[in-house]
CSV table of C-alpha atoms and ligand atoms in Angstrom, one decimal:
chain,number,residue,atom,x,y,z
A,1,UNK,CA,22.7,-49.8,162.0
A,2,UNK,CA,23.6,-46.1,162.9
A,3,UNK,CA,21.2,-45.4,165.7
A,4,UNK,CA,23.0,-41.7,166.6
A,5,UNK,CA,19.7,-39.6,165.2
A,6,UNK,CA,17.6,-41.8,167.3
A,7,UNK,CA,19.7,-41.4,170.4
A,8,UNK,CA,19.9,-38.2,170.1
A,9,UNK,CA,15.9,-37.4,169.6
A,10,UNK,CA,15.9,-39.4,173.3
A,11,UNK,CA,18.6,-37.1,175.0
A,12,UNK,CA,20.9,-40.2,175.1
A,13,UNK,CA,24.5,-40.1,174.5
A,14,UNK,CA,25.8,-40.4,170.7
A,15,UNK,CA,29.1,-41.7,169.4
A,16,UNK,CA,29.0,-38.2,167.4
A,17,UNK,CA,26.5,-35.4,166.6
A,18,UNK,CA,24.0,-36.8,164.2
A,19,UNK,CA,23.4,-34.6,160.9
A,20,UNK,CA,20.7,-34.8,158.3
A,21,UNK,CA,19.0,-31.9,156.2
A,22,UNK,CA,15.5,-30.9,155.7
A,23,UNK,CA,14.5,-31.2,151.9
A,24,UNK,CA,18.1,-33.2,151.5
A,25,UNK,CA,15.8,-34.9,149.4
A,26,UNK,CA,15.2,-33.5,146.3
A,27,UNK,CA,15.8,-30.3,145.2
A,28,UNK,CA,19.8,-29.8,144.9
A,29,UNK,CA,21.4,-33.6,144.4
A,30,UNK,CA,22.0,-34.6,140.6
A,31,UNK,CA,20.4,-37.8,140.6
A,32,UNK,CA,17.2,-36.1,141.6
A,33,UNK,CA,17.2,-33.5,139.1
A,34,UNK,CA,18.2,-35.6,136.5
A,35,UNK,CA,14.1,-37.8,137.6
A,36,UNK,CA,13.0,-34.5,137.2
A,37,UNK,CA,13.0,-34.0,133.9
A,38,UNK,CA,11.2,-37.2,133.8
A,39,UNK,CA,8.7,-36.7,136.1
A,40,UNK,CA,6.4,-34.5,138.0
A,41,UNK,CA,7.0,-34.4,141.9
A,42,UNK,CA,3.6,-36.0,142.9
A,43,UNK,CA,4.5,-38.9,140.5
A,44,UNK,CA,7.9,-39.3,141.9
A,45,UNK,CA,6.1,-39.4,145.1
A,46,UNK,CA,3.6,-41.7,144.3
A,47,UNK,CA,6.0,-44.3,142.7
A,48,UNK,CA,7.7,-46.3,145.4
A,49,UNK,CA,10.6,-47.3,143.3
A,50,UNK,CA,11.5,-44.1,142.5
A,51,UNK,CA,10.7,-42.3,145.6
A,52,UNK,CA,12.9,-44.8,147.5
A,53,UNK,CA,15.5,-43.5,145.5
A,54,UNK,CA,15.2,-40.1,145.7
A,55,UNK,CA,15.1,-40.7,149.6
A,56,UNK,CA,18.2,-42.7,149.6
A,57,UNK,CA,20.2,-40.4,147.1
A,58,UNK,CA,21.3,-38.1,149.9
A,59,UNK,CA,22.0,-41.1,152.3
A,60,UNK,CA,24.5,-42.5,150.0
A,61,UNK,CA,25.8,-39.2,148.5
A,62,UNK,CA,26.2,-37.1,151.3
A,63,UNK,CA,26.6,-39.8,154.4
A,64,UNK,CA,24.0,-38.1,156.8
A,65,UNK,CA,22.4,-40.1,160.0
A,66,UNK,CA,18.6,-40.1,158.7
A,67,UNK,CA,16.7,-40.4,155.7
A,68,UNK,CA,14.0,-38.7,155.2
A,69,UNK,CA,10.6,-40.0,153.1
A,70,UNK,CA,10.8,-38.6,150.0
A,71,UNK,CA,6.7,-37.4,150.2
A,72,UNK,CA,5.3,-33.8,150.4
A,73,UNK,CA,2.8,-32.3,152.9
A,74,UNK,CA,0.3,-32.1,150.2
A,75,UNK,CA,-0.2,-36.0,149.6
A,76,UNK,CA,-2.8,-35.5,152.9
A,77,UNK,CA,-4.9,-33.4,151.3
A,78,UNK,CA,-4.6,-35.4,148.3
A,79,UNK,CA,-5.6,-38.5,149.7
A,80,UNK,CA,-8.5,-36.2,151.5
A,81,UNK,CA,-9.7,-35.3,148.4
A,82,UNK,CA,-8.7,-32.4,147.3
A,83,UNK,CA,-7.1,-31.3,143.9
A,84,UNK,CA,-3.6,-29.8,144.4
A,85,UNK,CA,-0.9,-29.3,141.7
A,86,UNK,CA,2.8,-28.6,142.7
A,87,UNK,CA,3.3,-26.0,139.7
A,88,UNK,CA,7.0,-25.3,138.5
A,89,UNK,CA,8.4,-22.0,140.6
A,90,UNK,CA,5.2,-21.1,142.5
A,91,UNK,CA,4.5,-24.6,145.0
A,92,UNK,CA,1.0,-25.9,145.8
A,93,UNK,CA,-2.1,-24.6,144.1
A,94,UNK,CA,-5.6,-25.8,144.6
A,95,UNK,CA,-8.0,-24.2,141.9
A,96,UNK,CA,-11.1,-24.3,144.0
A,97,UNK,CA,-9.7,-23.1,148.1
A,98,UNK,CA,-11.3,-24.2,151.2
A,99,UNK,CA,-12.4,-20.6,152.1
A,100,UNK,CA,-15.9,-21.1,152.9
A,101,UNK,CA,-17.5,-23.2,156.1
A,102,UNK,CA,-19.2,-25.3,153.4
A,103,UNK,CA,-16.2,-25.8,151.1
A,104,UNK,CA,-14.9,-28.5,154.6
A,105,UNK,CA,-17.5,-31.1,153.6
A,106,UNK,CA,-15.3,-31.6,150.7
A,107,UNK,CA,-12.8,-33.4,153.0
A,108,UNK,CA,-13.1,-37.1,153.0
A,109,UNK,CA,-11.6,-38.7,156.5
A,110,UNK,CA,-8.7,-39.7,156.1
A,111,UNK,CA,-8.0,-43.9,155.2
A,112,UNK,CA,-4.3,-45.4,155.2
A,113,UNK,CA,-5.8,-47.5,151.5
A,114,UNK,CA,-5.4,-43.6,149.8
A,115,UNK,CA,-1.8,-43.7,150.5
A,116,UNK,CA,-0.8,-47.7,150.0
A,117,UNK,CA,2.0,-46.0,147.9
A,118,UNK,CA,3.7,-44.7,150.7
A,119,UNK,CA,3.5,-47.8,152.8
A,120,UNK,CA,5.8,-49.2,150.2
A,121,UNK,CA,7.9,-46.7,149.9
A,122,UNK,CA,8.5,-47.1,153.6
A,123,UNK,CA,9.0,-50.8,153.2
A,124,UNK,CA,11.4,-50.7,150.1
A,125,UNK,CA,13.4,-48.0,152.2
A,126,UNK,CA,13.5,-49.9,155.3
A,127,UNK,CA,15.2,-52.8,153.6
A,128,UNK,CA,17.9,-50.7,151.9
A,129,UNK,CA,18.5,-48.1,154.7
A,130,UNK,CA,21.0,-48.4,157.4
A,131,UNK,CA,20.5,-45.3,159.1
A,132,UNK,CA,16.7,-44.0,160.5
A,133,UNK,CA,13.7,-43.3,158.5
A,134,UNK,CA,11.8,-40.1,159.5
A,135,UNK,CA,8.2,-40.0,157.9
A,136,UNK,CA,6.4,-36.4,158.4
A,137,UNK,CA,3.6,-34.3,158.1
A,138,UNK,CA,2.6,-31.2,157.7
A,139,UNK,CA,0.7,-29.5,161.2
A,140,UNK,CA,-2.9,-28.3,161.0
A,141,UNK,CA,-1.7,-24.7,160.5
A,142,UNK,CA,0.2,-24.9,157.6
A,143,UNK,CA,-2.0,-27.6,155.9
A,144,UNK,CA,-5.4,-25.6,156.3
A,145,UNK,CA,-3.4,-22.4,155.1
A,146,UNK,CA,-2.5,-24.1,151.5
A,147,UNK,CA,-6.3,-25.1,151.8
A,148,UNK,CA,-7.8,-21.7,152.5
A,149,UNK,CA,-5.2,-19.3,150.3
A,150,UNK,CA,-5.1,-21.6,147.5
A,151,UNK,CA,-1.2,-21.4,146.6
A,152,UNK,CA,1.7,-20.2,148.7
A,153,UNK,CA,1.1,-16.4,150.4
A,154,UNK,CA,3.7,-14.0,152.4
A,155,UNK,CA,0.8,-12.4,154.3
A,156,UNK,CA,-1.8,-15.4,155.4
A,157,UNK,CA,-4.2,-12.8,155.4
A,158,UNK,CA,-7.4,-15.1,154.2
A,159,UNK,CA,-6.0,-18.0,156.8
A,160,UNK,CA,-5.8,-15.6,159.7
A,161,UNK,CA,-9.0,-13.4,159.3
A,162,UNK,CA,-11.2,-16.6,158.7
A,163,UNK,CA,-9.9,-18.0,161.7
A,164,UNK,CA,-10.5,-14.4,163.8
A,165,UNK,CA,-13.9,-14.4,162.0
A,166,UNK,CA,-15.2,-18.4,161.6
A,167,UNK,CA,-13.7,-19.6,165.4
A,168,UNK,CA,-16.2,-22.2,165.3
A,169,UNK,CA,-15.3,-23.0,161.8
A,170,UNK,CA,-11.6,-23.0,162.1
A,171,UNK,CA,-12.1,-25.3,165.1
A,172,UNK,CA,-13.9,-27.8,162.9
A,173,UNK,CA,-11.6,-27.9,160.5
A,174,UNK,CA,-8.7,-28.1,163.0
A,175,UNK,CA,-10.2,-31.0,164.3
A,176,UNK,CA,-10.9,-32.8,160.7
A,177,UNK,CA,-7.0,-32.0,160.0
A,178,UNK,CA,-5.5,-33.4,163.0
A,179,UNK,CA,-7.6,-36.5,162.9
A,180,UNK,CA,-6.3,-37.1,159.3
A,181,UNK,CA,-2.7,-35.8,160.7
A,182,UNK,CA,-2.9,-38.8,163.5
A,183,UNK,CA,-3.8,-41.6,160.9
A,184,UNK,CA,-1.6,-40.4,158.3
A,185,UNK,CA,1.6,-40.2,160.7
A,186,UNK,CA,0.5,-44.1,162.6
A,187,UNK,CA,0.4,-45.5,159.1
A,188,UNK,CA,3.8,-44.3,158.4
A,189,UNK,CA,4.7,-45.7,161.3
A,190,UNK,CA,3.1,-48.8,160.8
A,191,UNK,CA,5.0,-49.0,157.4
A,192,UNK,CA,8.4,-48.9,159.6
A,193,UNK,CA,9.0,-44.7,160.1
A,194,UNK,CA,11.5,-44.6,163.1
A,195,UNK,CA,10.7,-41.3,164.0
A,196,UNK,CA,7.9,-38.3,162.8
A,197,UNK,CA,8.2,-34.4,162.3
A,198,UNK,CA,5.5,-32.2,162.2
A,199,UNK,CA,6.0,-29.3,159.7
A,200,UNK,CA,4.2,-26.0,160.9
A,201,UNK,CA,6.5,-24.2,158.1
A,202,UNK,CA,4.0,-21.0,158.5
A,203,UNK,CA,2.8,-20.8,162.0
A,204,UNK,CA,5.4,-18.0,162.6
A,205,UNK,CA,2.7,-15.5,161.1
A,206,UNK,CA,0.5,-16.1,164.3
A,207,UNK,CA,0.5,-13.3,167.4
A,208,UNK,CA,1.2,-16.2,170.4
A,209,UNK,CA,-2.5,-15.4,172.0
A,210,UNK,CA,-3.9,-16.4,168.3
A,211,UNK,CA,-1.5,-20.0,168.1
A,212,UNK,CA,-2.5,-20.6,172.3
A,213,UNK,CA,-6.4,-19.9,171.1
A,214,UNK,CA,-6.6,-21.6,167.7
A,215,UNK,CA,-3.7,-24.2,166.9
A,216,UNK,CA,-1.7,-25.2,170.4
A,217,UNK,CA,-4.7,-27.4,171.4
A,218,UNK,CA,-4.8,-29.4,168.5
A,219,UNK,CA,-1.0,-29.8,168.1
A,220,UNK,CA,-0.5,-30.5,171.7
A,221,UNK,CA,-3.8,-33.5,170.8
A,222,UNK,CA,-1.8,-34.7,167.7
A,223,UNK,CA,1.1,-35.7,170.0
A,224,UNK,CA,-0.7,-36.9,172.4
A,225,UNK,CA,-2.3,-39.3,170.0
A,226,UNK,CA,1.1,-40.4,168.7
A,227,UNK,CA,2.6,-41.5,172.1
A,228,UNK,CA,1.4,-44.6,172.0
A,229,UNK,CA,3.5,-45.3,168.5
A,230,UNK,CA,6.8,-45.2,171.0
A,231,UNK,CA,8.8,-43.4,168.2
A,232,UNK,CA,10.8,-40.3,168.7
A,233,UNK,CA,8.5,-37.2,167.5
A,234,UNK,CA,9.7,-33.8,166.0
A,235,UNK,CA,8.2,-30.5,165.8
A,236,UNK,CA,9.4,-28.1,163.4
A,237,UNK,CA,8.4,-24.3,162.6
A,238,UNK,CA,9.9,-21.1,161.0
A,239,UNK,CA,9.7,-18.2,162.8
A,240,UNK,CA,8.5,-19.5,166.1
A,241,UNK,CA,11.1,-17.4,168.2
A,242,UNK,CA,8.4,-15.9,170.3
A,243,UNK,CA,6.2,-19.3,170.5
A,244,UNK,CA,9.0,-21.5,172.4
A,245,UNK,CA,7.5,-21.2,175.3
A,246,UNK,CA,4.4,-22.6,174.1
A,247,UNK,CA,6.3,-25.0,172.0
A,248,UNK,CA,7.8,-26.2,175.5
A,249,UNK,CA,3.8,-27.4,176.3
A,250,UNK,CA,3.9,-29.9,173.6
A,251,UNK,CA,5.0,-33.5,174.0
A,252,UNK,CA,7.6,-33.8,171.0
A,253,UNK,CA,10.8,-35.1,172.6
A,254,UNK,CA,12.4,-32.6,169.5
A,255,UNK,CA,12.3,-29.4,168.5
A,256,UNK,CA,13.4,-27.8,165.2
A,257,UNK,CA,14.5,-24.5,165.4
A,258,UNK,CA,15.5,-22.0,162.1
A,259,UNK,CA,17.9,-19.7,162.3
A,260,UNK,CA,16.1,-16.4,163.9
A,261,UNK,CA,16.9,-17.7,167.4
A,262,UNK,CA,20.8,-18.6,169.5
A,263,UNK,CA,20.2,-22.3,170.4
A,264,UNK,CA,21.3,-21.4,174.0
A,265,UNK,CA,18.5,-19.1,173.9
A,266,UNK,CA,15.9,-21.9,172.8
A,267,UNK,CA,17.6,-24.7,175.1
A,268,UNK,CA,16.3,-22.1,178.0
A,269,UNK,CA,13.0,-21.7,176.8
A,270,UNK,CA,12.5,-25.5,175.9
A,271,UNK,CA,13.7,-27.3,179.4
A,272,UNK,CA,13.7,-31.2,178.8
A,273,UNK,CA,13.6,-30.7,175.1
A,274,UNK,CA,16.0,-32.1,172.4
A,275,UNK,CA,16.9,-29.3,169.4
A,276,UNK,CA,17.1,-29.7,165.8
A,277,UNK,CA,19.0,-26.9,163.7
A,278,UNK,CA,19.6,-24.5,163.0
A,279,UNK,CA,22.5,-23.0,160.5
A,280,UNK,CA,21.1,-20.4,158.1
A,281,UNK,CA,20.4,-22.3,154.7
A,282,UNK,CA,22.1,-19.8,152.9
A,283,UNK,CA,25.4,-20.3,154.6
A,284,UNK,CA,25.9,-23.0,152.3
A,285,UNK,CA,26.4,-20.8,149.3
A,286,UNK,CA,29.2,-19.3,151.0
A,287,UNK,CA,33.0,-20.3,151.2
A,288,UNK,CA,33.8,-23.7,153.1
A,289,UNK,CA,35.5,-21.4,155.8
A,290,UNK,CA,32.4,-19.5,156.4
A,291,UNK,CA,30.7,-22.9,156.6
A,292,UNK,CA,32.9,-24.2,159.0
A,293,UNK,CA,32.7,-21.5,160.9
A,294,UNK,CA,29.2,-21.3,161.7
A,295,UNK,CA,28.9,-25.1,162.1
A,296,UNK,CA,31.7,-24.6,164.9
A,297,UNK,CA,30.0,-22.3,166.4
A,298,UNK,CA,26.9,-23.8,166.8
A,299,UNK,CA,28.2,-27.3,168.0
A,300,UNK,CA,29.7,-24.6,170.8
A,301,UNK,CA,26.3,-23.4,171.6
A,302,UNK,CA,24.5,-26.2,171.2
A,303,UNK,CA,23.2,-29.0,174.5
A,304,UNK,CA,25.7,-31.4,175.3
A,305,UNK,CA,23.2,-34.2,175.1
A,306,UNK,CA,19.7,-34.0,173.2
A,307,UNK,CA,20.8,-32.2,169.9
A,308,UNK,CA,20.6,-33.1,165.7
A,309,UNK,CA,22.8,-30.9,163.9
A,310,UNK,CA,20.3,-29.7,161.0
A,311,UNK,CA,19.9,-26.3,158.7
A,312,UNK,CA,17.2,-24.2,159.8
A,313,UNK,CA,14.8,-24.7,156.7
A,314,UNK,CA,15.3,-26.1,153.7
A,315,UNK,CA,18.2,-26.7,151.2
A,316,UNK,CA,18.2,-23.8,149.0
A,317,UNK,CA,17.7,-25.2,145.4
A,318,UNK,CA,21.4,-23.9,144.6
A,319,UNK,CA,23.2,-25.6,147.0
A,320,UNK,CA,26.6,-27.6,145.6
A,321,UNK,CA,26.5,-31.0,146.9
A,322,UNK,CA,30.4,-31.0,147.7
A,323,UNK,CA,29.4,-28.3,150.6
A,324,UNK,CA,26.9,-30.5,152.2
A,325,UNK,CA,29.2,-33.7,152.0
A,326,UNK,CA,32.0,-31.2,153.7
A,327,UNK,CA,29.7,-29.8,156.4
A,328,UNK,CA,28.2,-33.5,157.4
A,329,UNK,CA,32.0,-34.7,157.6
A,330,UNK,CA,33.1,-31.6,159.7
A,331,UNK,CA,29.8,-31.8,162.2
A,332,UNK,CA,31.0,-35.4,162.3
A,333,UNK,CA,34.8,-35.1,162.8
A,334,UNK,CA,33.9,-32.1,165.5
A,335,UNK,CA,31.7,-33.6,167.7
B,1,CP3,O1,14.2,-34.0,151.2
B,1,CP3,C1,12.7,-33.5,151.8
B,1,CP3,O2,12.2,-33.0,152.7
B,1,CP3,C2,12.1,-34.8,151.7
B,1,CP3,C3,10.7,-34.5,151.0
B,1,CP3,C4,9.5,-32.9,151.3
B,1,CP3,C5,9.2,-32.5,150.1
B,1,CP3,N1,8.2,-31.5,150.6
B,1,CP3,C6,9.2,-32.6,148.5
B,1,CP3,C7,9.7,-31.5,147.5
B,1,CP3,C8,9.5,-32.3,152.4
B,1,CP3,C9,9.7,-33.2,153.7
B,1,CP3,C10,8.5,-31.7,152.1
B,1,CP3,C11,7.7,-30.6,153.3
B,1,CP3,C12,6.8,-29.3,152.4
B,1,CP3,N2,6.4,-29.5,151.5
B,1,CP3,C13,6.6,-28.8,153.3
B,1,CP3,C14,7.0,-28.6,154.6
B,1,CP3,C15,8.8,-28.3,154.8
B,1,CP3,C16,9.5,-26.6,154.4
B,1,CP3,O3,9.7,-26.8,153.7
B,1,CP3,O4,8.5,-25.9,154.9
B,1,CP3,C17,5.7,-27.2,152.6
B,1,CP3,C18,5.6,-26.1,152.8
B,1,CP3,C19,5.6,-28.0,151.5
B,1,CP3,C20,4.9,-27.2,150.1
B,1,CP3,C21,5.9,-27.3,149.3
B,1,CP3,N3,6.1,-28.5,148.1
B,1,CP3,C22,6.2,-26.1,148.1
B,1,CP3,C23,5.9,-24.4,149.0
B,1,CP3,C24,7.0,-26.5,147.0
B,1,CP3,C25,7.7,-26.0,146.2
B,1,CP3,C26,8.6,-25.3,146.9
B,1,CP3,C27,9.9,-25.9,146.9
B,1,CP3,O5,10.5,-26.5,146.1
B,1,CP3,O6,9.6,-26.2,147.9
B,1,CP3,C28,6.6,-27.8,147.3
B,1,CP3,C29,7.0,-28.9,146.2
B,1,CP3,C30,7.9,-29.9,146.5
B,1,CP3,N4,8.0,-31.2,147.5
B,1,CP3,C31,9.6,-30.1,145.9
B,1,CP3,C32,10.0,-31.3,146.8
B,1,CP3,C33,11.7,-31.7,146.4
B,1,CP3,C34,10.5,-29.4,144.7
B,1,CP3,C35,10.0,-29.8,143.4
B,1,CP3,C36,10.9,-29.4,142.6
B,1,CP3,O7,10.7,-28.5,142.1
B,1,CP3,O8,11.7,-30.2,142.2
């Protein structure tokens, strides 16, 4: 069992710097692309044998130090009764957004029986894997933004104006989503997930004061509730350079960073936390020499313990998997 990833999460010594890539399962890999000609993303995720196959592909092909469950952040609202479609070239779409206080009544409480397929995928994966398995969920802000907007956005204007205009209803929505997220992640750990990552991909849209007032208490409650699970917790967001001092106040052992911040500066603002990141994913579209120079720069500036090499956000769909494999080998050899 290669446990370098789990040891780095706990800021323990490691034989080499562990590396995995956000969105490594799916998107750019050939086996996944082939499966996608026959199946939709949600169908794949809800069929344990196929989902396990997709999660295993990067472990076998690239030699990464962790696997991530093949799922999507929108499976949780689906389990709560929301009608979600993943539309090609768009992303998650909800025809009837939950954009009024009354509409939140459409959210059923989370129960594990609604995600039995995930439990089965996790069990299949644990039987096959010799690296740790990461489970995940979206954080409440990112989830709320899809529910309220109904589709991907660049401004989050509906979400933010709802939050500022209806703070009590917003607080109720965040509480409902946080309860569901806690149950959903506990279900994944009970089935065998060995670490969990909370994706707050779009939280960088917020002013720090609004984050502290309307979001942070909910995120803190989620990580507090997960403490009893005894697995490392990772918290990731993009555009969070202005929020890192607040991220320091959550009980996640690892903070995931995008490329808009220097590792050394993040390390200073996050005392006691392990760091994960933060290579700009577009670097992988450049020449091998550029990729090696950038990886070397990160390895030099990273903390000596408690560091996991990753990208600053997901693998870009047109990334060449030979470059990903080369990067894994480079990080292993130079750490
Ligand atoms: O490899 C992995 O990371 C595991 C699987 C995974 C998926 N979605 C499968 C997927 C993970 C971790 C996610 C998380 C996710 N989903 C996030 C948070 C992480 C992030 O990237 O910020 C978000 C915001 C979503 C919502 C979502 N799902 C979007 C915006 C899209 C469309 C755009 C795209 O390609 O990412 C999806 C669809 C989706 N989920 C795909 C995959 C592999 C692409 C499906 C395809 O076209 O083949």
